[in-house]
Short mmCIF file of C-alpha atoms in Angstrom, two decimals:
data_model
loop_
_atom_site.label_atom_id
_atom_site.label_comp_id
_atom_site.label_asym_id
_atom_site.label_seq_id
_atom_site.Cartn_x
_atom_site.Cartn_y
_atom_site.Cartn_z
CA UNK A 1 40.13 -60.77 63.77
CA UNK A 2 41.92 -58.96 60.90
CA UNK A 3 44.54 -57.59 63.36
CA UNK A 4 45.64 -61.06 64.50
CA UNK A 5 45.74 -62.27 60.98
CA UNK A 6 47.91 -59.28 59.90
CA UNK A 7 50.22 -59.91 62.90
CA UNK A 8 50.49 -63.60 62.12
CA UNK A 9 51.25 -62.77 58.49
CA UNK A 10 53.99 -60.37 59.42
CA UNK A 11 55.66 -62.80 61.79
CA UNK A 12 55.45 -65.54 59.23
CA UNK A 13 56.90 -63.15 56.47
CA UNK A 14 59.70 -62.15 58.76
CA UNK A 15 60.50 -65.74 59.57
CA UNK A 16 60.32 -66.66 55.87
CA UNK A 17 62.85 -63.86 55.04
CA UNK A 18 65.19 -65.11 57.83
CA UNK A 19 64.94 -68.70 56.41
CA UNK A 20 65.66 -67.52 52.85
CA UNK A 21 68.74 -65.50 53.98
CA UNK A 22 69.92 -68.49 56.08
CA UNK A 23 69.62 -70.73 53.04
CA UNK A 24 71.49 -68.35 50.78
CA UNK A 25 74.33 -68.25 53.46
CA UNK A 26 74.34 -72.08 53.46
CA UNK A 27 74.65 -72.03 49.68
CA UNK A 28 77.61 -69.78 49.84
CA UNK A 29 79.24 -72.08 52.35
CA UNK A 30 78.59 -75.05 50.09
CA UNK A 31 80.30 -73.19 47.22
CA UNK A 32 83.16 -72.54 49.48
CA UNK A 33 83.43 -76.15 50.48
CA UNK A 34 83.49 -77.27 46.83
CA UNK A 35 79.93 -78.55 46.67
CA UNK A 36 78.59 -76.72 43.68
CA UNK A 37 75.62 -79.07 43.18
CA UNK A 38 74.44 -78.61 46.76
CA UNK A 39 74.97 -74.88 46.50
CA UNK A 40 72.83 -74.65 43.40
CA UNK A 41 70.11 -76.76 44.99
CA UNK A 42 70.15 -74.47 48.02
CA UNK A 43 69.89 -71.38 45.86
CA UNK A 44 66.93 -72.95 43.99
CA UNK A 45 65.26 -73.84 47.29
CA UNK A 46 65.80 -70.21 48.53
CA UNK A 47 64.28 -68.85 45.35
CA UNK A 48 61.30 -71.14 45.65
CA UNK A 49 60.86 -70.40 49.35
CA UNK A 50 59.13 -67.18 48.50
CA UNK A 51 56.23 -69.42 47.25
CA UNK A 52 56.71 -72.45 49.46
CA UNK A 53 57.73 -71.20 53.01
CA UNK A 54 60.18 -73.47 54.77
CA UNK A 55 61.41 -75.18 51.56
CA UNK A 56 64.81 -73.73 51.92
CA UNK A 57 65.22 -74.76 55.56
CA UNK A 58 64.10 -78.33 54.86
CA UNK A 59 66.47 -78.56 51.94
CA UNK A 60 69.36 -77.21 54.08
CA UNK A 61 68.59 -79.76 56.81
CA UNK A 62 68.29 -82.65 54.28
CA UNK A 63 71.64 -81.86 52.71
CA UNK A 64 73.38 -81.68 56.17
CA UNK A 65 71.86 -85.19 56.99
CA UNK A 66 72.93 -86.57 53.68
CA UNK A 67 76.52 -85.19 53.90
CA UNK A 68 76.82 -86.53 57.49
CA UNK A 69 75.73 -90.01 56.39
CA UNK A 70 78.48 -90.13 53.72
#
């Protein structure tokens, strides 16, 4: 049982790191596009993603939807 738990934890940890990196890249793109508030929000979400997995991805998706609707 402990083997499957450690494998699941490793996979989740790797996916979470990828999510954080993706969110930081989105923040850089937001800065480049002249959206500093969005960029700062994405950076904060990336930082909090270490404690709340998926927060950065959810924030990124939400911001994309908001910008599309404007």
